[in-house]
Amino acid sequence: MLKVTDLNTSYGKIHAIRGISFEVHEGEIVTLIGANGAGKSTTLKTLSGMLAPTSGSILFKDEEIAGTPAHKVTAKRIVHVPEGRRIFSQMTVRENLEMGAFLRKDKDQIEKDLEEVYELFPRLKERLNQKGGTLSGGEQQMLAIGRALMSKPDLLMLDEPSMGLAPVVVETIFEIIKELNKQGITILLVEQNANVALSIADRGYVLETGKIKLTGTGAELLKDESVRKAYLGEE
């Protein structure tokens, strides 16, 4: 579904992504792990069109999309849930969800999809007319994912979905991620909590200072000694 080849991205003079190559196959959960500043979020921003690469190729379903503007990437059904959730704090929960369907023309189906989001996130249905900014951190993360689902993604990219959340909420979010994958959505996950990410991922890539240093199945990387020391807190 997604093939990235020799991708480079810079912030001014800072060379943040240094020639990385990786693939995401249809139906997979693939995770990118690494320390802060490794280039994980920059990678997702480049894929979603928020940043333009300096060089390299991004093929989505065999179509070149490198440098495509973000709204056109979303229209191709690649949807990015950014770090920090970025919901519209002054809009209600329902208005936030409707914004996710902004590019869609199938008005009849939108109402059905809203109902599906409410089934997945009953808390959101309880708070439909509440402003997004008044929700708890976990509810805001649910809203950000729900809004993304309203864009009907084939590839859902999640950036640090567990950040700042209580362990019990993290568990709920990751159960939902697994359920979305079962429903047929391919997922590219950036996550600081390497243990949880690798435990649900089909495959993973380890990023260090803008380069891919290691790749393997989720189970293989969980057992890898260097990964366990660097990212799982083991001595």
Coordinates of N, CA and C in Angstrom, one line a residue:
M1 N 0.8 -1.2 0.0 CA 0.0 0.0 0.0 C 0.9 1.3 0.0
L2 N 1.9 1.3 0.8 CA 2.8 2.4 0.9 C 4.2 2.0 0.8
K3 N 5.0 2.6 -0.1 CA 6.4 2.3 -0.3 C 7.2 3.6 -0.3
V4 N 8.0 3.8 0.7 CA 8.9 4.9 0.9 C 10.3 4.6 0.5
T5 N 10.9 5.4 -0.4 CA 12.2 5.1 -0.9 C 13.2 6.3 -0.8
D6 N 14.2 6.1 0.0 CA 15.3 7.1 0.1 C 14.8 8.5 0.3
L7 N 13.9 8.6 1.4 CA 13.2 9.8 1.7 C 14.1 10.7 2.5
N8 N 14.2 12.0 2.1 CA 14.9 13.0 2.9 C 14.0 14.2 3.1
T9 N 14.1 14.7 4.4 CA 13.3 15.9 4.7 C 14.2 16.8 5.6
S10 N 14.1 18.1 5.4 CA 14.9 19.0 6.2 C 14.0 20.1 6.8
Y11 N 14.4 20.6 8.0 CA 13.8 21.8 8.5 C 14.9 22.9 8.4
G12 N 14.8 23.7 7.4 CA 15.9 24.7 7.2 C 17.2 23.9 6.9
K13 N 18.2 24.2 7.8 CA 19.5 23.5 7.7 C 19.6 22.2 8.4
I14 N 18.5 21.8 9.1 CA 18.5 20.6 9.9 C 18.0 19.4 9.0
H15 N 18.9 18.4 8.8 CA 18.5 17.3 7.9 C 17.9 16.3 8.8
A16 N 16.5 16.3 8.9 CA 15.8 15.5 9.9 C 15.6 14.1 9.5
I17 N 15.3 13.8 8.2 CA 15.1 12.5 7.7 C 16.2 12.2 6.7
R18 N 16.9 11.1 6.9 CA 18.1 10.9 6.1 C 18.1 9.6 5.3
G19 N 17.4 9.7 4.2 CA 17.4 8.6 3.2 C 16.7 7.3 3.7
I20 N 15.5 7.5 4.4 CA 14.9 6.3 4.9 C 14.0 5.6 3.8
S21 N 13.9 4.2 3.9 CA 13.1 3.4 3.0 C 12.3 2.4 3.9
F22 N 11.0 2.3 3.6 CA 10.2 1.3 4.4 C 8.9 1.1 3.6
E23 N 8.2 0.0 4.0 CA 7.0 -0.3 3.3 C 5.9 -0.6 4.4
V24 N 4.6 -0.4 4.0 CA 3.5 -0.7 4.8 C 2.5 -1.5 3.8
H25 N 2.3 -2.7 4.2 CA 1.4 -3.6 3.3 C -0.1 -3.4 3.8
E26 N -1.0 -3.6 2.8 CA -2.4 -3.5 3.1 C -2.8 -4.5 4.3
G27 N -3.5 -3.9 5.3 CA -4.0 -4.7 6.4 C -3.1 -4.8 7.5
E28 N -1.9 -4.2 7.4 CA -0.9 -4.3 8.5 C -1.1 -3.2 9.6
I29 N -0.5 -3.5 10.7 CA -0.1 -2.4 11.7 C 1.4 -2.4 11.7
V30 N 1.9 -1.2 11.3 CA 3.4 -1.0 11.2 C 3.7 0.1 12.2
T31 N 4.7 -0.1 13.0 CA 5.1 1.0 14.0 C 6.5 1.5 13.7
L32 N 6.7 2.8 13.9 CA 8.0 3.4 13.9 C 8.3 3.8 15.4
I33 N 9.4 3.3 15.9 CA 9.8 3.6 17.3 C 11.2 4.3 17.3
G34 N 11.5 5.0 18.3 CA 12.7 5.7 18.4 C 12.7 6.7 19.5
A35 N 13.8 7.3 19.9 CA 13.9 8.3 20.9 C 13.3 9.6 20.4
N36 N 13.1 10.5 21.3 CA 12.6 11.9 20.9 C 13.7 12.5 19.9
G37 N 13.2 13.1 18.8 CA 14.2 13.7 17.9 C 14.7 12.7 16.9
A38 N 14.2 11.5 16.9 CA 14.7 10.5 15.9 C 14.2 10.7 14.5
G39 N 13.0 11.5 14.4 CA 12.5 11.8 13.1 C 11.1 11.1 12.8
K40 N 10.5 10.5 13.9 CA 9.3 9.8 13.7 C 8.1 10.7 13.2
S41 N 7.9 11.8 14.0 CA 6.8 12.7 13.6 C 7.1 13.4 12.3
T42 N 8.4 13.7 12.0 CA 8.7 14.3 10.7 C 8.4 13.4 9.6
T43 N 8.6 12.1 9.8 CA 8.2 11.1 8.7 C 6.8 11.2 8.4
L44 N 5.9 11.1 9.5 CA 4.5 11.2 9.2 C 4.0 12.5 8.6
K45 N 4.6 13.6 9.0 CA 4.3 14.9 8.4 C 4.6 15.0 6.9
T46 N 5.7 14.3 6.6 CA 6.2 14.3 5.2 C 5.2 13.4 4.4
L47 N 4.8 12.3 4.9 CA 3.9 11.4 4.2 C 2.5 12.1 4.0
S48 N 2.1 12.8 5.0 CA 0.7 13.4 4.9 C 0.7 14.8 4.2
G49 N 1.9 15.2 3.7 CA 1.9 16.5 3.0 C 2.1 17.7 3.8
M50 N 2.2 17.6 5.1 CA 2.4 18.8 6.0 C 3.8 19.4 5.7
L51 N 4.8 18.5 5.4 CA 6.1 18.9 5.0 C 6.4 18.4 3.6
A52 N 7.2 19.1 2.9 CA 7.6 18.6 1.5 C 9.0 18.0 1.7
P53 N 9.2 16.8 1.1 CA 10.5 16.2 1.2 C 11.5 16.9 0.3
T54 N 12.8 16.8 0.6 CA 13.8 17.4 -0.2 C 14.2 16.5 -1.4
S55 N 14.0 15.2 -1.1 CA 14.2 14.2 -2.2 C 13.6 12.9 -1.7
G56 N 13.5 12.0 -2.7 CA 12.9 10.6 -2.4 C 11.5 10.4 -2.9
S57 N 11.1 9.2 -2.8 CA 9.8 8.8 -3.4 C 8.8 8.3 -2.3
I58 N 7.6 8.6 -2.4 CA 6.5 8.1 -1.6 C 5.4 7.5 -2.5
L59 N 5.3 6.2 -2.6 CA 4.3 5.6 -3.5 C 3.2 5.1 -2.6
F60 N 1.9 5.6 -2.9 CA 0.7 5.1 -2.2 C -0.1 4.4 -3.3
K61 N -0.3 3.1 -3.1 CA -1.1 2.3 -4.2 C -0.5 2.6 -5.5
D62 N 0.8 2.6 -5.6 CA 1.6 2.8 -6.9 C 1.5 4.2 -7.5
E63 N 1.0 5.1 -6.7 CA 0.9 6.5 -7.2 C 1.9 7.4 -6.4
E64 N 2.7 8.1 -7.1 CA 3.7 9.0 -6.5 C 3.0 10.2 -5.8
I65 N 3.2 10.3 -4.5 CA 2.6 11.4 -3.8 C 3.5 12.4 -3.1
A66 N 4.8 12.2 -3.2 CA 5.8 13.0 -2.6 C 5.6 14.5 -3.0
G67 N 5.5 15.3 -2.0 CA 5.3 16.8 -2.2 C 3.8 17.2 -2.5
T68 N 2.9 16.2 -2.4 CA 1.5 16.5 -2.6 C 0.9 17.3 -1.5
P69 N 0.1 18.3 -1.7 CA -0.4 19.1 -0.5 C -1.3 18.2 0.4
A70 N -1.3 18.6 1.6 CA -2.0 17.8 2.7 C -3.4 17.5 2.3
H71 N -4.2 18.5 1.9 CA -5.6 18.2 1.6 C -5.8 17.2 0.5
K72 N -4.9 17.2 -0.5 CA -5.0 16.2 -1.6 C -4.6 14.8 -1.1
V73 N -3.6 14.8 -0.2 CA -3.2 13.5 0.4 C -4.4 12.9 1.2
T74 N -5.1 13.7 2.0 CA -6.3 13.3 2.7 C -7.4 12.7 1.8
A75 N -7.5 13.4 0.6 CA -8.5 13.0 -0.4 C -8.2 11.6 -0.9
K76 N -6.9 11.3 -0.9 CA -6.5 9.9 -1.3 C -6.7 8.9 -0.3
R77 N -7.2 9.3 0.9 CA -7.6 8.4 2.0 C -6.3 8.0 2.8
I78 N -5.4 8.9 2.9 CA -4.3 8.8 3.9 C -4.6 9.8 5.0
V79 N -4.9 9.4 6.2 CA -5.3 10.4 7.2 C -4.4 10.3 8.4
H80 N -4.0 11.5 8.8 CA -3.0 11.7 9.9 C -3.6 12.2 11.1
V81 N -3.5 11.5 12.2 CA -3.9 12.0 13.6 C -2.6 12.5 14.2
P82 N -2.4 13.9 14.3 CA -1.1 14.4 14.7 C -0.8 14.3 16.2
E83 N 0.4 14.4 16.6 CA 0.8 14.4 18.0 C 0.1 15.6 18.6
G84 N -0.4 15.4 19.9 CA -1.1 16.5 20.6 C -2.5 16.6 20.2
R85 N -3.0 15.7 19.3 CA -4.5 15.6 19.0 C -5.0 16.7 18.1
R86 N -4.7 18.0 18.4 CA -5.1 19.1 17.5 C -6.5 19.1 17.1
I87 N -7.4 18.9 18.1 CA -8.8 19.0 17.8 C -9.2 20.5 17.8
F88 N -10.4 20.8 17.3 CA -10.9 22.2 17.3 C -11.5 22.5 18.7
S89 N -10.8 23.2 19.6 CA -11.3 23.2 21.0 C -12.6 24.0 21.2
Q90 N -12.8 25.0 20.3 CA -14.1 25.8 20.4 C -15.3 25.2 19.7
M91 N -15.0 24.1 18.9 CA -16.2 23.4 18.3 C -16.7 22.3 19.1
T92 N -17.9 21.9 18.9 CA -18.5 20.8 19.7 C -17.9 19.5 19.2
V93 N -18.2 18.4 19.9 CA -17.7 17.1 19.5 C -18.3 16.8 18.1
R94 N -19.6 17.0 17.9 CA -20.2 16.7 16.6 C -19.6 17.5 15.5
E95 N -19.3 18.8 15.8 CA -18.7 19.7 14.7 C -17.3 19.2 14.4
N96 N -16.6 18.8 15.4 CA -15.2 18.2 15.1 C -15.3 17.0 14.2
L97 N -16.3 16.1 14.5 CA -16.4 14.9 13.7 C -16.8 15.3 12.3
E98 N -17.7 16.2 12.2 CA -18.2 16.6 10.8 C -17.1 17.2 10.0
M99 N -16.1 17.9 10.7 CA -14.9 18.4 10.0 C -14.1 17.3 9.3
G100 N -14.1 16.2 9.9 CA -13.4 15.0 9.3 C -14.0 14.6 8.0
A101 N -15.3 14.9 7.8 CA -16.0 14.5 6.5 C -16.0 15.7 5.5
F102 N -15.2 16.7 5.8 CA -15.3 18.0 5.0 C -15.1 17.8 3.5
L103 N -14.3 16.8 3.1 CA -14.0 16.6 1.7 C -15.0 15.7 1.0
R104 N -15.8 15.1 1.8 CA -16.7 14.1 1.3 C -18.0 14.7 0.7
K105 N -18.6 14.0 -0.3 CA -19.8 14.4 -1.0 C -21.0 13.5 -0.7
D106 N -20.7 12.3 -0.1 CA -21.8 11.3 0.2 C -22.5 11.6 1.5
K107 N -23.3 12.6 1.5 CA -24.0 13.2 2.7 C -24.8 12.1 3.4
D108 N -25.5 11.2 2.7 CA -26.3 10.2 3.3 C -25.4 9.2 4.2
Q109 N -24.3 8.9 3.6 CA -23.4 7.9 4.3 C -22.7 8.6 5.5
I110 N -22.5 9.9 5.5 CA -21.9 10.6 6.6 C -22.6 10.3 7.9
E111 N -23.9 10.4 7.9 CA -24.7 10.2 9.1 C -24.5 8.7 9.6
K112 N -24.5 7.8 8.7 CA -24.2 6.4 9.1 C -22.8 6.2 9.7
D113 N -21.9 6.9 9.2 CA -20.5 6.8 9.7 C -20.4 7.5 11.0
L114 N -21.1 8.6 11.2 CA -21.2 9.2 12.6 C -21.7 8.2 13.6
E115 N -22.7 7.5 13.3 CA -23.2 6.5 14.2 C -22.2 5.4 14.5
E116 N -21.4 5.0 13.5 CA -20.4 4.0 13.7 C -19.3 4.5 14.7
V117 N -19.0 5.8 14.6 CA -18.0 6.4 15.5 C -18.6 6.5 16.9
Y118 N -19.9 6.7 17.0 CA -20.5 6.8 18.3 C -20.5 5.4 19.0
E119 N -20.6 4.3 18.1 CA -20.6 2.9 18.6 C -19.2 2.6 19.1
L120 N -18.2 3.1 18.4 CA -16.8 2.8 18.8 C -16.4 3.6 20.0
F121 N -16.9 4.9 20.1 CA -16.6 5.8 21.2 C -17.9 6.3 21.9
P122 N -18.5 5.4 22.7 CA -19.8 5.9 23.4 C -19.6 7.2 24.2
R123 N -18.4 7.4 24.7 CA -18.2 8.7 25.5 C -18.4 9.9 24.6
L124 N -18.1 9.8 23.3 CA -18.3 10.9 22.4 C -19.7 11.2 22.2
K125 N -20.5 10.2 22.1 CA -22.0 10.3 21.9 C -22.6 11.0 23.1
E126 N -22.1 10.7 24.3 CA -22.6 11.4 25.6 C -22.2 12.9 25.6
R127 N -21.2 13.3 24.8 CA -20.7 14.6 24.9 C -20.8 15.4 23.6
L128 N -21.8 15.0 22.8 CA -21.9 15.5 21.4 C -21.9 17.0 21.3
N129 N -22.6 17.7 22.3 CA -22.7 19.2 22.2 C -21.7 19.9 23.1
Q130 N -20.8 19.1 23.6 CA -19.8 19.7 24.5 C -18.6 20.2 23.6
K131 N -18.0 21.3 24.0 CA -16.9 21.8 23.3 C -15.7 20.9 23.4
G132 N -14.9 20.7 22.3 CA -13.8 19.8 22.3 C -12.8 20.1 23.4
G133 N -12.5 21.4 23.6 CA -11.5 21.8 24.6 C -11.8 21.5 26.0
T134 N -13.1 21.1 26.3 CA -13.5 20.8 27.7 C -13.4 19.3 28.0
L135 N -13.0 18.5 27.0 CA -12.9 17.0 27.2 C -11.6 16.7 27.9
S136 N -11.6 15.5 28.5 CA -10.4 15.0 29.1 C -9.4 14.6 28.0
G137 N -8.1 14.4 28.3 CA -7.1 14.0 27.4 C -7.5 12.8 26.6
G138 N -8.0 11.8 27.3 CA -8.4 10.5 26.6 C -9.6 10.7 25.7
E139 N -10.5 11.6 26.1 CA -11.7 11.8 25.2 C -11.3 12.6 24.0
Q140 N -10.3 13.6 24.2 CA -9.8 14.3 23.0 C -9.1 13.4 22.0
Q141 N -8.4 12.4 22.6 CA -7.7 11.4 21.7 C -8.7 10.6 20.9
M142 N -9.8 10.2 21.6 CA -10.9 9.5 20.9 C -11.5 10.4 19.9
L143 N -11.7 11.6 20.2 CA -12.3 12.6 19.2 C -11.4 12.7 18.0
A144 N -10.1 12.8 18.2 CA -9.1 13.0 17.1 C -9.2 11.8 16.2
I145 N -9.2 10.6 16.8 CA -9.3 9.4 16.0 C -10.7 9.3 15.3
G146 N -11.7 9.6 16.0 CA -13.1 9.6 15.4 C -13.2 10.6 14.2
R147 N -12.6 11.8 14.4 CA -12.6 12.7 13.3 C -11.8 12.2 12.0
A148 N -10.7 11.5 12.3 CA -9.9 10.9 11.2 C -10.8 9.8 10.5
L149 N -11.5 9.0 11.3 CA -12.3 8.0 10.7 C -13.4 8.5 9.8
M150 N -13.9 9.7 10.0 CA -14.9 10.3 9.2 C -14.3 10.7 7.8
S151 N -13.0 10.7 7.6 CA -12.4 10.9 6.3 C -12.3 9.6 5.5
K152 N -12.8 8.5 6.1 CA -12.8 7.1 5.5 C -11.4 6.7 5.1
P153 N -10.4 6.6 6.0 CA -9.0 6.3 5.6 C -8.8 4.9 5.2
D154 N -8.0 4.7 4.2 CA -7.4 3.4 3.9 C -6.2 3.2 4.7
L155 N -5.4 4.3 4.9 CA -4.2 4.3 5.7 C -4.4 5.3 6.8
L156 N -4.4 4.9 8.1 CA -4.5 5.8 9.2 C -3.2 5.9 9.9
M157 N -2.7 7.1 10.0 CA -1.4 7.4 10.6 C -1.6 8.0 12.0
L158 N -1.1 7.4 13.0 CA -1.3 7.9 14.4 C 0.0 8.3 15.0
D159 N 0.1 9.5 15.5 CA 1.3 10.0 16.1 C 1.2 10.2 17.6
E160 N 1.8 9.3 18.3 CA 1.8 9.3 19.8 C 0.4 9.3 20.4
P161 N -0.4 8.3 20.0 CA -1.8 8.3 20.6 C -1.9 8.1 22.1
S162 N -0.8 7.6 22.7 CA -0.9 7.4 24.2 C -0.3 8.5 25.0
M163 N 0.2 9.5 24.3 CA 0.9 10.6 25.0 C 0.1 11.3 26.1
G164 N 0.6 11.3 27.3 CA -0.1 12.0 28.4 C -1.3 11.4 28.9
L165 N -1.6 10.1 28.6 CA -2.8 9.5 29.0 C -2.6 8.5 30.1
A166 N -3.6 8.3 31.0 CA -3.5 7.3 32.1 C -3.4 5.9 31.5
P167 N -2.7 5.0 32.2 CA -2.6 3.6 31.7 C -3.9 2.9 31.3
V168 N -4.9 3.1 32.0 CA -6.2 2.5 31.7 C -6.8 3.0 30.4
V169 N -6.5 4.3 30.1 CA -7.0 5.0 28.9 C -6.2 4.5 27.7
V170 N -4.9 4.4 28.0 CA -3.9 3.9 26.9 C -4.4 2.5 26.4
E171 N -4.8 1.7 27.4 CA -5.2 0.3 27.1 C -6.5 0.4 26.2
T172 N -7.4 1.3 26.5 CA -8.6 1.4 25.7 C -8.3 1.9 24.3
I173 N -7.4 2.9 24.2 CA -7.0 3.4 22.8 C -6.4 2.3 22.0
F174 N -5.5 1.5 22.6 CA -4.9 0.5 21.8 C -5.8 -0.7 21.4
E175 N -6.8 -0.9 22.2 CA -7.8 -1.9 21.9 C -8.6 -1.4 20.7
I176 N -8.9 -0.1 20.7 CA -9.6 0.5 19.5 C -8.8 0.4 18.3
I177 N -7.5 0.7 18.4 CA -6.6 0.6 17.2 C -6.6 -0.8 16.6
K178 N -6.6 -1.8 17.5 CA -6.6 -3.2 17.0 C -7.9 -3.5 16.3
E179 N -9.0 -3.0 16.9 CA -10.4 -3.2 16.3 C -10.5 -2.5 14.9
L180 N -9.9 -1.3 14.8 CA -9.9 -0.6 13.5 C -9.2 -1.4 12.4
N181 N -8.1 -2.0 12.9 CA -7.3 -2.8 12.0 C -8.0 -4.0 11.5
K182 N -8.8 -4.7 12.5 CA -9.6 -5.8 12.1 C -10.7 -5.4 11.1
Q183 N -11.1 -4.2 11.2 CA -12.2 -3.7 10.3 C -11.6 -3.4 8.9
G184 N -10.3 -3.5 8.7 CA -9.7 -3.4 7.4 C -8.9 -2.1 7.2
I185 N -8.7 -1.3 8.2 CA -7.9 -0.1 8.1 C -6.4 -0.4 8.3
T186 N -5.6 -0.1 7.4 CA -4.1 -0.2 7.5 C -3.6 0.9 8.4
I187 N -2.7 0.6 9.3 CA -2.3 1.6 10.3 C -0.7 1.7 10.4
L188 N -0.3 3.0 10.3 CA 1.1 3.3 10.6 C 1.1 4.1 11.9
L189 N 1.8 3.5 12.9 CA 1.8 4.0 14.2 C 3.2 4.5 14.7
V190 N 3.2 5.8 15.1 CA 4.4 6.3 15.8 C 4.0 6.3 17.3
E191 N 4.9 5.7 18.1 CA 4.5 5.6 19.5 C 5.8 5.5 20.4
Q192 N 5.8 6.4 21.5 CA 6.9 6.4 22.4 C 6.9 5.1 23.3
N193 N 5.7 4.6 23.6 CA 5.5 3.4 24.4 C 5.8 2.2 23.5
A194 N 7.1 1.9 23.3 CA 7.6 0.9 22.4 C 7.0 -0.5 22.7
N195 N 6.9 -0.8 24.0 CA 6.4 -2.1 24.4 C 5.0 -2.4 23.9
V196 N 4.1 -1.4 24.1 CA 2.7 -1.5 23.7 C 2.6 -1.6 22.1
A197 N 3.4 -0.7 21.5 CA 3.3 -0.5 20.0 C 3.8 -1.9 19.4
L198 N 4.9 -2.4 19.8 CA 5.5 -3.6 19.2 C 4.6 -4.8 19.5
S199 N 3.9 -4.8 20.6 CA 3.0 -5.9 21.0 C 1.8 -6.1 20.1
I200 N 1.4 -5.0 19.4 CA 0.3 -5.0 18.5 C 0.7 -5.0 17.0
A201 N 2.0 -4.6 16.8 CA 2.4 -4.4 15.4 C 2.8 -5.7 14.7
D202 N 2.4 -5.7 13.4 CA 2.9 -6.8 12.5 C 4.4 -6.7 12.3
R203 N 4.8 -5.4 12.0 CA 6.2 -5.1 11.8 C 6.6 -3.8 12.4
G204 N 7.9 -3.6 12.6 CA 8.3 -2.3 13.2 C 9.7 -1.9 12.5
Y205 N 9.9 -0.6 12.6 CA 11.2 0.0 12.2 C 11.7 0.9 13.3
V206 N 13.0 0.8 13.6 CA 13.6 1.6 14.7 C 14.3 2.7 14.0
L207 N 13.9 4.0 14.3 CA 14.6 5.2 13.8 C 15.6 5.7 14.8
E208 N 16.7 6.1 14.3 CA 17.7 6.8 15.1 C 18.3 7.9 14.3
T209 N 18.3 9.1 14.8 CA 18.8 10.3 14.2 C 18.5 10.4 12.7
G210 N 17.2 10.1 12.4 CA 16.8 10.3 11.0 C 17.0 9.1 10.1
K211 N 17.6 8.0 10.6 CA 17.9 6.8 9.8 C 17.2 5.6 10.4
I212 N 16.9 4.6 9.5 CA 16.3 3.3 10.0 C 17.5 2.4 10.4
K213 N 17.6 2.1 11.7 CA 18.7 1.2 12.2 C 18.3 -0.2 12.3
L214 N 17.1 -0.5 12.3 CA 16.7 -1.9 12.6 C 15.2 -2.1 12.1
T215 N 14.9 -3.3 11.6 CA 13.6 -3.6 11.3 C 13.3 -5.1 11.6
G216 N 12.0 -5.4 11.7 CA 11.7 -6.8 12.0 C 10.2 -6.9 12.4
T217 N 9.7 -8.1 12.7 CA 8.3 -8.2 13.1 C 8.3 -7.6 14.5
G218 N 7.0 -7.3 15.0 CA 6.9 -6.7 16.3 C 7.5 -7.7 17.3
A219 N 7.2 -9.0 17.2 CA 7.7 -10.0 18.1 C 9.2 -10.0 18.1
E220 N 9.8 -10.0 17.0 CA 11.3 -10.0 16.9 C 11.9 -8.8 17.6
L221 N 11.4 -7.6 17.3 CA 11.9 -6.4 17.9 C 11.7 -6.4 19.4
L222 N 10.6 -7.0 19.9 CA 10.4 -7.0 21.4 C 11.5 -7.9 22.0
K223 N 12.0 -8.9 21.3 CA 13.0 -9.8 21.9 C 14.4 -9.3 21.7
D224 N 14.6 -8.3 20.8 CA 15.9 -7.8 20.4 C 16.6 -7.1 21.6
E225 N 17.8 -7.5 21.9 CA 18.4 -7.0 23.2 C 18.7 -5.5 23.1
S226 N 19.1 -5.0 21.9 CA 19.4 -3.6 21.8 C 18.1 -2.7 21.9
V227 N 17.0 -3.3 21.4 CA 15.7 -2.6 21.5 C 15.3 -2.6 23.0
R228 N 15.4 -3.7 23.7 CA 15.0 -3.8 25.1 C 15.8 -2.9 25.9
K229 N 17.0 -2.7 25.7 CA 17.9 -1.8 26.5 C 17.5 -0.3 26.2
A230 N 17.4 0.0 24.9 CA 17.2 1.4 24.5 C 15.8 1.9 24.7
Y231 N 14.8 1.0 24.5 CA 13.4 1.6 24.4 C 12.4 0.9 25.4
L232 N 12.9 -0.2 26.0 CA 12.0 -0.9 27.0 C 12.5 -0.8 28.4
G233 N 13.5 0.1 28.6 CA 14.0 0.4 30.0 C 14.7 -0.8 30.7
E234 N 15.2 -1.7 29.9 CA 15.9 -2.8 30.6 C 17.4 -2.6 30.6
E235 N 18.0 -3.1 31.7 CA 19.5 -2.9 31.8 C 20.2 -3.9 31.0

